[in-house]
Coordinates of C-alpha atoms and ligand atoms in Angstrom, one line a residue:
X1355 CA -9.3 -11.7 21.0
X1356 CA -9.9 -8.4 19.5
X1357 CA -7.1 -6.4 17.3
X1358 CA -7.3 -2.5 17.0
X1359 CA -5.6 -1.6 13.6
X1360 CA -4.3 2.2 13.3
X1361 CA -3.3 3.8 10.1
X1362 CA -2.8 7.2 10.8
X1363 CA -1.7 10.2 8.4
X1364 CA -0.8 13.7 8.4
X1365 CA -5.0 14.5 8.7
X1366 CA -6.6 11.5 9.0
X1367 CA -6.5 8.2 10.5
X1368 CA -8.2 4.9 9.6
X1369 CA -9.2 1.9 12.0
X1370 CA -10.5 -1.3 11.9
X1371 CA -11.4 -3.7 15.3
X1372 CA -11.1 -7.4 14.3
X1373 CA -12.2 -10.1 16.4
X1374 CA -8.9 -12.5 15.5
X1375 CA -11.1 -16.0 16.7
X1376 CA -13.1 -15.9 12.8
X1377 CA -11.0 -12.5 11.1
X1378 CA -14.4 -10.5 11.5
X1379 CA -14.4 -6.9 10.9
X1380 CA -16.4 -5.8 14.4
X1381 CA -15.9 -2.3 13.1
X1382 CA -14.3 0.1 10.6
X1383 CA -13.3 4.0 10.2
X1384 CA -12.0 7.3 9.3
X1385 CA -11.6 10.2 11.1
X1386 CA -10.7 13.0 8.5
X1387 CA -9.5 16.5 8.8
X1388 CA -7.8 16.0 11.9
X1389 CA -6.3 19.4 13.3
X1390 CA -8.5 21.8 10.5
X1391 CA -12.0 22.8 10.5
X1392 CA -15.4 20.0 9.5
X1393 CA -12.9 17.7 11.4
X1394 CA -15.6 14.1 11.0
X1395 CA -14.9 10.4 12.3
X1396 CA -17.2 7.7 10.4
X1397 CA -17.9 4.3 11.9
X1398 CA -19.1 1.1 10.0
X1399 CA -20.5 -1.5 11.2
X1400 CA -21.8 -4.1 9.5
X1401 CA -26.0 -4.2 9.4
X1402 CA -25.6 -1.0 11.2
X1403 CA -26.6 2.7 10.1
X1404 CA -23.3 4.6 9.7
X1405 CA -22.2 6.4 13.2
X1406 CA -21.1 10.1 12.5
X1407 CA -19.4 12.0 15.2
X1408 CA -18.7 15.7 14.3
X1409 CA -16.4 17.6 16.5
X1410 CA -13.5 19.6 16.1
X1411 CA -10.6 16.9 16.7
X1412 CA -7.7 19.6 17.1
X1413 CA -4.6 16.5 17.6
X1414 CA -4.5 12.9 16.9
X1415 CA -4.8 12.0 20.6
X1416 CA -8.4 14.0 20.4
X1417 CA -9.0 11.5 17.3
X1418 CA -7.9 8.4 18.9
X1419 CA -9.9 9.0 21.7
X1420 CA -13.1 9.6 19.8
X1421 CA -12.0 6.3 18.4
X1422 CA -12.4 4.6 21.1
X1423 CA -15.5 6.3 22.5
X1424 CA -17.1 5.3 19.5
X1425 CA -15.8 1.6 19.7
X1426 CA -17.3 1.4 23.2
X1427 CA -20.7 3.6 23.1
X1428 CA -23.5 2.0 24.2
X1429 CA -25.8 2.8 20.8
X1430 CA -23.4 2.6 18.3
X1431 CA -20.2 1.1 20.2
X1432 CA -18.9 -3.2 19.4
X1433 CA -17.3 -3.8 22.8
X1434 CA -18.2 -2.9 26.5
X1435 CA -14.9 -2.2 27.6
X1436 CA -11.0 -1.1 25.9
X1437 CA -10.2 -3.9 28.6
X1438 CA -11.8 -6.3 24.7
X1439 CA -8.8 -4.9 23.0
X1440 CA -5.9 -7.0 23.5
X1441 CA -2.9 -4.7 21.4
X1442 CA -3.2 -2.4 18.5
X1443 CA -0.9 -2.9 15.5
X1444 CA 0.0 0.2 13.9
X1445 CA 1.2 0.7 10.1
X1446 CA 4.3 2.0 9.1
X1447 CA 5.5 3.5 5.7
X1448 CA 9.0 3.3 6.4
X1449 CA 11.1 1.1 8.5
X1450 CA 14.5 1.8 6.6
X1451 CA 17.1 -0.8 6.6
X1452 CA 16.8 -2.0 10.4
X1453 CA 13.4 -3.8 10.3
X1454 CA 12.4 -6.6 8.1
X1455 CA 10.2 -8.2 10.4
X1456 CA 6.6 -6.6 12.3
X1457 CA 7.8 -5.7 15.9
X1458 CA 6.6 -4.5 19.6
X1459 CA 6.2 -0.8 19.9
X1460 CA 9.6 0.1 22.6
X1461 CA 11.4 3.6 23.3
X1462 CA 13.9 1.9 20.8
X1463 CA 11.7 1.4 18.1
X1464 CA 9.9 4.6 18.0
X1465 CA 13.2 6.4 18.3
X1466 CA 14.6 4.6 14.8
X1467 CA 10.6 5.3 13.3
X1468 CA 12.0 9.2 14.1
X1469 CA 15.3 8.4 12.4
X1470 CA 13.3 7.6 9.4
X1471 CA 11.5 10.8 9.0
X1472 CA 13.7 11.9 6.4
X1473 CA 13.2 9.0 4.4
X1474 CA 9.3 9.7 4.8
X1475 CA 8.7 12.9 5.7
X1476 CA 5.0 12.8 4.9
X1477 CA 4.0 9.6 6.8
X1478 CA 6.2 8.7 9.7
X1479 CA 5.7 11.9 11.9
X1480 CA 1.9 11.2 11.9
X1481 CA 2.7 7.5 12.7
X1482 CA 4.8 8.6 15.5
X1483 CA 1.7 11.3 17.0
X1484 CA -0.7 7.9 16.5
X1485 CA 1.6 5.5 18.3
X1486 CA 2.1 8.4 21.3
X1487 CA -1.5 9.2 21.4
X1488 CA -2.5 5.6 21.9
X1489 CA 0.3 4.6 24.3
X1490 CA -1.1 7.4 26.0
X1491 CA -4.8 6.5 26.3
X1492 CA -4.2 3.2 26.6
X1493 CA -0.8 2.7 28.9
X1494 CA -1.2 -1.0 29.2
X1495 CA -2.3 -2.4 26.3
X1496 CA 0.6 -3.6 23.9
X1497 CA 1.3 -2.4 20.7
X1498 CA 3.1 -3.6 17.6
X1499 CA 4.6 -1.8 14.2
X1500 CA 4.1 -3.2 11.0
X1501 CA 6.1 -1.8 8.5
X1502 CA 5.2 -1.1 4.5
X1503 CA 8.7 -1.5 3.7
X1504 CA 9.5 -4.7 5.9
X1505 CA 8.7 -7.6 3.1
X1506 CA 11.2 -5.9 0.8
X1507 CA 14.3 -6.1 3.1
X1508 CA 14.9 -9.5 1.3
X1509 CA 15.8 -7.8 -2.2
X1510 CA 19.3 -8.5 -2.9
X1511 CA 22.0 -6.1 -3.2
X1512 CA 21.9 -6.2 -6.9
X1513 CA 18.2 -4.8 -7.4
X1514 CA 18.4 -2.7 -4.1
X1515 CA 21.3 0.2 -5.0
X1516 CA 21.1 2.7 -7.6
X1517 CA 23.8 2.9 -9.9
X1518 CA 25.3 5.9 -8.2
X1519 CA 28.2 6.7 -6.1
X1520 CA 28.4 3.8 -3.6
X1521 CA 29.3 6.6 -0.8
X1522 CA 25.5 7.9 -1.2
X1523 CA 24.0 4.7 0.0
X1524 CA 26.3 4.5 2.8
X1525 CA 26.2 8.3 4.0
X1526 CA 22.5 9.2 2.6
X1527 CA 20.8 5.7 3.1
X1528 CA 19.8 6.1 -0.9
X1529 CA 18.9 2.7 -2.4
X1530 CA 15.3 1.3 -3.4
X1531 CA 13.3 0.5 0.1
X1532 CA 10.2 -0.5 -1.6
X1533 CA 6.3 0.2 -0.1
X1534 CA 2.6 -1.8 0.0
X1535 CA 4.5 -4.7 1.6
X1536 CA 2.1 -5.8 3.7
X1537 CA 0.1 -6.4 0.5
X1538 CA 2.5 -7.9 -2.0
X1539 CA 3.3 -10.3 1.9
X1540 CA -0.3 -11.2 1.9
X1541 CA -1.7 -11.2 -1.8
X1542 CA 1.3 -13.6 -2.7
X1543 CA 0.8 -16.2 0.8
X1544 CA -3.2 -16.1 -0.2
X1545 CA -3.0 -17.1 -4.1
X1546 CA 0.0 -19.8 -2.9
X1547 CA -2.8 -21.4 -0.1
X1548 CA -5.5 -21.2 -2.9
X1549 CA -3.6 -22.9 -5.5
X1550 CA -2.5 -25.9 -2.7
X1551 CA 1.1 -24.8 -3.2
X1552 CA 3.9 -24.3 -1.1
X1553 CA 4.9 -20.6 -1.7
X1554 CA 8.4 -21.6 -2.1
X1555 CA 7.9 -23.5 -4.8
X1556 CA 6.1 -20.5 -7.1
X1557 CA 7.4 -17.6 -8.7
X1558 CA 4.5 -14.5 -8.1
X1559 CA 4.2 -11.4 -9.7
X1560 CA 2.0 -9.5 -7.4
X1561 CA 0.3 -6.0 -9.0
X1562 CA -0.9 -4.0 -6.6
X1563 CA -2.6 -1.4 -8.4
X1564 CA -4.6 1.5 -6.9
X1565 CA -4.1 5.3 -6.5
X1566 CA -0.8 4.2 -5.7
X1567 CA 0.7 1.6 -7.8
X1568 CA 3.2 -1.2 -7.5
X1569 CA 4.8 -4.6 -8.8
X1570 CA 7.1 -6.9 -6.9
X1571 CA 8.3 -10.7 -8.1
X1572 CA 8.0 -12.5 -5.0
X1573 CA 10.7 -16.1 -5.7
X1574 CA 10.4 -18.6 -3.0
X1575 CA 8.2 -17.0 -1.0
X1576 CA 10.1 -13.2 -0.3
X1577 CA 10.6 -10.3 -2.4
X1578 CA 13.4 -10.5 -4.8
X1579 CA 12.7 -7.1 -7.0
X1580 CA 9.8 -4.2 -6.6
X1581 CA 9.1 -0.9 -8.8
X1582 CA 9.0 1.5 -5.7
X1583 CA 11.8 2.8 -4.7
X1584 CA 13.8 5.2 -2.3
X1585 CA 10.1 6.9 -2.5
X1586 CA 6.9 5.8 -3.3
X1587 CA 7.2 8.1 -6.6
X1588 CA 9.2 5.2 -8.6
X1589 CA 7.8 2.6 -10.6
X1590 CA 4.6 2.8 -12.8
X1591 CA 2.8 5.5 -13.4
X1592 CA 0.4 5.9 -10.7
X1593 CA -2.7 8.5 -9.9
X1594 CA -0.7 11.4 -9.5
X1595 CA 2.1 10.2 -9.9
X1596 CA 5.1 10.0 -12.4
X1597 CA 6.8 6.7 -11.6
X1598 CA 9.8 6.4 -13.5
X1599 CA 10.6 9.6 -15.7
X1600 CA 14.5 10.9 -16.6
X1601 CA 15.7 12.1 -13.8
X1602 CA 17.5 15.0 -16.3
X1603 CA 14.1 15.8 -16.6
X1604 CA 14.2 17.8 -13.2
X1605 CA 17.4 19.5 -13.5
X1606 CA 16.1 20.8 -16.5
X1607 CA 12.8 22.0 -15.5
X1608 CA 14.9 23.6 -12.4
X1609 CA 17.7 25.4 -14.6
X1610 CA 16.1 26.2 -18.5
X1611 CA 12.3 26.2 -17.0
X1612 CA 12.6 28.0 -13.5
X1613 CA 10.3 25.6 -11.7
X1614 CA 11.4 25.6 -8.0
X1615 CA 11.8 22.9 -5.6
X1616 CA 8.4 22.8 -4.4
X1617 CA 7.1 22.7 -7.6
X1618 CA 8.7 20.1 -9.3
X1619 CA 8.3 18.1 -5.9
X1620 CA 4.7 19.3 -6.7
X1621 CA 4.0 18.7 -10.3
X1622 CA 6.1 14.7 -10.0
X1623 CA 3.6 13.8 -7.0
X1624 CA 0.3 15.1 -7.2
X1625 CA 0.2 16.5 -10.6
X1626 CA 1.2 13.9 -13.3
X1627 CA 0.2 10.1 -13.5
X1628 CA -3.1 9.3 -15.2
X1629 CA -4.4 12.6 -14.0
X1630 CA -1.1 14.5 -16.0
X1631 CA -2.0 12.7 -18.9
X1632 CA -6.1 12.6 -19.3
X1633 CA -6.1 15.5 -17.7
X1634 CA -9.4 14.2 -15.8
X1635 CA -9.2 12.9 -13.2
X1636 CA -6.9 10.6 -10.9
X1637 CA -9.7 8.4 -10.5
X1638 CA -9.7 4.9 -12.6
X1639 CA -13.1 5.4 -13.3
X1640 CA -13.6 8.6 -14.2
X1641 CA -10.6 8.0 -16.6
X1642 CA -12.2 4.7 -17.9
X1643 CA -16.1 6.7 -18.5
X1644 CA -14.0 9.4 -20.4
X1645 CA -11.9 7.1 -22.7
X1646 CA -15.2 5.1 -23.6
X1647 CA -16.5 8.5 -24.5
X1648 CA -14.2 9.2 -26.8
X1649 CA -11.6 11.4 -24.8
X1650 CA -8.1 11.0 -26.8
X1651 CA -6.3 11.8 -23.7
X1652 CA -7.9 9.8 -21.0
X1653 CA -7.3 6.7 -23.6
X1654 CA -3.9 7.8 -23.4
X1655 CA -3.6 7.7 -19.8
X1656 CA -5.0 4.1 -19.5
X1657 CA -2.3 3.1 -22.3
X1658 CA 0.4 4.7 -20.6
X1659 CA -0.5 2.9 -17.3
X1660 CA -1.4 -0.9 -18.7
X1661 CA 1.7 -0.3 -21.2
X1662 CA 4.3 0.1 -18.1
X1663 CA 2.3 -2.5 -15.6
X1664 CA 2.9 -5.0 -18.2
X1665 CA 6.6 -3.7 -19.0
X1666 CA 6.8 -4.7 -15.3
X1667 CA 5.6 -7.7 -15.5
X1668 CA 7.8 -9.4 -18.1
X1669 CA 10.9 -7.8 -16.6
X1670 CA 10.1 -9.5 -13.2
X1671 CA 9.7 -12.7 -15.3
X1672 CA 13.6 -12.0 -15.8
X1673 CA 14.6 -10.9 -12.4
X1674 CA 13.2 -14.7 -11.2
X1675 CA 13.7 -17.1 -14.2
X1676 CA 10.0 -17.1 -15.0
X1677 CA 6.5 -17.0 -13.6
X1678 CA 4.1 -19.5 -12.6
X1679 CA 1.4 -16.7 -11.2
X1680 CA 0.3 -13.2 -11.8
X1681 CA -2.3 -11.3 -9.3
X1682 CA -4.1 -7.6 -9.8
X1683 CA -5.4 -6.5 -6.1
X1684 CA -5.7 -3.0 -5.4
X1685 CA -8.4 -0.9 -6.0
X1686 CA -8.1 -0.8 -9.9
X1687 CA -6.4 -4.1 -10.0
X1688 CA -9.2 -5.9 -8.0
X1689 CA -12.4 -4.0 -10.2
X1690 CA -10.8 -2.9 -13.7
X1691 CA -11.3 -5.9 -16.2
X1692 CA -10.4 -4.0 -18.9
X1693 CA -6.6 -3.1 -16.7
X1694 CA -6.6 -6.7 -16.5
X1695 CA -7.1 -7.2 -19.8
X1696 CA -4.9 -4.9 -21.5
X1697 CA -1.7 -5.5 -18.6
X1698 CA -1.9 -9.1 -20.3
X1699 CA -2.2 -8.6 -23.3
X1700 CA 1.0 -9.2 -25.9
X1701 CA 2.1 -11.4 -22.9
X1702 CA 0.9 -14.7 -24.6
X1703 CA 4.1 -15.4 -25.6
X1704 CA 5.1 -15.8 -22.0
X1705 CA 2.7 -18.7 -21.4
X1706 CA 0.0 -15.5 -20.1
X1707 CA -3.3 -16.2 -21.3
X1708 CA -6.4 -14.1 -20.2
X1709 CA -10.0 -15.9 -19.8
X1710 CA -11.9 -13.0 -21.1
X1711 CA -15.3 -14.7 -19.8
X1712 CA -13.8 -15.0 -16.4
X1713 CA -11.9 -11.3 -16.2
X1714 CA -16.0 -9.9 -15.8
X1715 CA -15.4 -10.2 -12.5
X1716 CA -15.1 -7.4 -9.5
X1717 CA -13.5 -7.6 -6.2
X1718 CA -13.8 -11.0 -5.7
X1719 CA -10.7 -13.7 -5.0
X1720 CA -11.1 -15.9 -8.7
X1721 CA -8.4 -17.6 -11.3
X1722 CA -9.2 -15.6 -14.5
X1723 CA -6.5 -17.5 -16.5
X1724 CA -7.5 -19.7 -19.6
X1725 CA -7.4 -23.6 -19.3
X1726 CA -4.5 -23.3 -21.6
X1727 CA -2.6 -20.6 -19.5
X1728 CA 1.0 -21.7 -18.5
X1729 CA 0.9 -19.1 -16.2
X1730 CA -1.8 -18.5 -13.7
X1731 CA -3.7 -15.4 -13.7
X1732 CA -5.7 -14.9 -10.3
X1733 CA -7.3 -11.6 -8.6
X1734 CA -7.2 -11.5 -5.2
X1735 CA -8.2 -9.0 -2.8
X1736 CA -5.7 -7.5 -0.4
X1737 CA -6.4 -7.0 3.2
X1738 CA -3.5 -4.8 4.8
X1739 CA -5.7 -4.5 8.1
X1740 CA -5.8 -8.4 8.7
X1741 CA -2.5 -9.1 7.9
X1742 CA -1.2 -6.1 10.4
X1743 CA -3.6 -7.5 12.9
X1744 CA -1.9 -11.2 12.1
X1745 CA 1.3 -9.7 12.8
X1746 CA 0.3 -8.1 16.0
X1747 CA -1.4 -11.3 17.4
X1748 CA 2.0 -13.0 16.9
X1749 CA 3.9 -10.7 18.6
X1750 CA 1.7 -10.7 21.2
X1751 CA 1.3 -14.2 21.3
X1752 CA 5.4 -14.9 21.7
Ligands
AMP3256 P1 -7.0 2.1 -3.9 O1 -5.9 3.1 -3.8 O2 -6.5 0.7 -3.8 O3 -8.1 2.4 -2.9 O4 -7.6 2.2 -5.3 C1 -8.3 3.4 -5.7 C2 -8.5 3.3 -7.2 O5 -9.2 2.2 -7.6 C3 -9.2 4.5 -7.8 O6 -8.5 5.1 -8.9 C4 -10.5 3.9 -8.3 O7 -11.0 4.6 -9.4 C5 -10.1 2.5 -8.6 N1 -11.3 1.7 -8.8 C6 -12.2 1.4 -7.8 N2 -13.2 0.7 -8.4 C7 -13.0 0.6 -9.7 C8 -13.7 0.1 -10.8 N3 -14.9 -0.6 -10.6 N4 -13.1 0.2 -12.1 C9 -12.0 0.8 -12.2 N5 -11.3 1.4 -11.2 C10 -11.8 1.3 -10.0

């Protein structure tokens, strides 16, 4: 039984077909530059030459259905027929308050998806054109939602609300939703099934840490406590991103420094972060070449970044009375030894104890803890698509 996972954003949207009997990736793309010129969709497929359709793709419908023309083509296609795809599961950022489970695409659930536009104004409104598109194109096939915020819905009160006026969560819906769910869900299950241990008997700190970056402490098996917040801007510093700054600090660059809005919106997004800092790049390993060059800066920007990571990770050791397990995934969290490295670092005292030997390691599900470690150290490799395919075959299944 085949699985068609959708991500789709403002311009672009990213698939992958999984065959749910043995979790194969059949295939895997991107279509980019959706609605603006050199718009490009790329199929991979393992053993295969890359498949390369360019046309212009004017509206997500256009792309999905190029999408599927691709999956079924007779050269480059996996499947003879869309009859091969039995639902699509479809991420979403935000799922506010109401959803803290995965669920079946209905006129209900879109219309509360809509709701949350203004929590997510950059993400949902493309879900929403993805979810249409599809339900368009392929009328009977059923689809699910799975949500980025979903696995947090378990925080308690406590960690969720701001210390603000209590009216602004209840008229505004401000309070910390938390975002890479699916990952923290699945990275934290995957190291508790490796280690032969019931997830409810471990307390996890999972770093996800990639362009975006986050930490949750996951305490008998759901998360308790997680850096993002009412946006995805909270937390660590990230790529381009802040994560958590003095929030005096823009009123004050509005009033004494005339920055507007937009810009401030600008600058905390897509202008700070390890790219703010080094000055570089927002890429981990241009900032990594750079540092072991010598660039002050870029060294800077990795300290900044392992400094707060680790921060995280000893405060989380609060929020849950200890830690038995630490996992990196994410782009820089799955190939950065040296992020490793230095996140653990001055955490001995906590029972954390790096294997230096077995850190050299890349992308690849391993224990990198010492013998001596109190606390395990593991990597292990997220996988957003299988676990939103997992979702979708239980819904579909019920
Ligand atoms: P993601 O958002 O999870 O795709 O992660 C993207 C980030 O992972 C980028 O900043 C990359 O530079 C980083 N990354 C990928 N491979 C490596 C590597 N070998 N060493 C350090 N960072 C890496």
């Amino acid at each position: 039984m085949n699985i068609l996972v959708i991500n789709c954003g403002s311009s672009s949207l990213k698939y992958q077909l999984i065959n749910m009997t043995n979790e194969e990736v059949l295939a895997q793309g991107i279509v980019e530059r959706i609605g603006i010129d050199g718009s490009i969709l790329t199929q991979k497929v393992e053993g295969r030459d890359k498949y390369i359709i360019e046309t212009p793709m004017e509206s997500h419908k256009i792309a999905v259905k190029l999408v599927l023309d691709a999956l079924v083509d007779n050269k480059n296609g996996v499947i003879n027929s869309m009859d091969e795809i039995a639902a699509v599961g479809h991420r979403i950022v935000h799922g506010g308050e109401r959803y803290a489970k995965s669920v079946l695409v209905d006129d209900e659930v879109v219309k509360y998806i809509e709701e949350c536009i203004k929590l997510a104004p950059l993400h949902n409104p493309a879900h929403i054109i993805g979810i249409n598109a599809c339900k368009e194109l392929m009328p009977n096939t059923k689809m699910a939602v799975v949500f980025d915020t979903a696995f947090h819905q378990t925080m308690p009160e406590h960690a969720y609300l701001y210390a603000l006026p209590y009216e602004l969560y209840k008229e505004h819906n401000i309070r910390k939703y938390g975002f890479h769910g699916t990952s923290h869900k699945y990275v934290s299950a995957k190291v508790a099934e490796v280690m032969g241990k019931d997830i409810k008997d471990l307390k996890i700190v999972t770093c996800h840490l990639g362009n975006g970056a986050s930490i949750t402490a996951v305490k008998d098996g759901i998360s308790v406590e997680t850096s993002m917040g009412f946006t995805p801007l909270e937390g660590v510093a990230m790529g381009t991103r802040s994560g958590n700054i003095d929030p005096a600090i823009v009123t004050y660059l509005m009033k004494e420094a005339n920055y507007s809005l937009d810009e401030v919106n600008e600058i905390l997004n897509k202008k700070s972060g390890v790219l703010g800092i080094s000055g570089v790049s927002s890429d981990f390993r241009d900032i990594e070449a750079a540092a072991s060059n010598g660039n002050h800066r870029a060294q800077l920007a990795l300290d900044i970044f392992h400094y707060r990571v680790k921060q995280h990770v000893a405060s989380y050791a609060a929020s849950m009375g200890g830690v038995d397990v630490v996992v990196f995934t994410a782009g820089v969290g799955e190939n950065s030894p040296e992020t490793r490295e230095e996140v653990c670092k001055g955490l001995e005292f906590m029972g954390i104890n790096i294997d230096p030997a077995k850190n050299k390691v890349r992308g690849k599900l391993t224990e990198i803890s010492s013998d001596s470690s109190k606390v395990k150290i593991y990597i292990v490799p997220t996988n957003e698509e299988l676990m939103i395919a997992k979702d979708t075959l239980a819904l579909i299944s019920k």
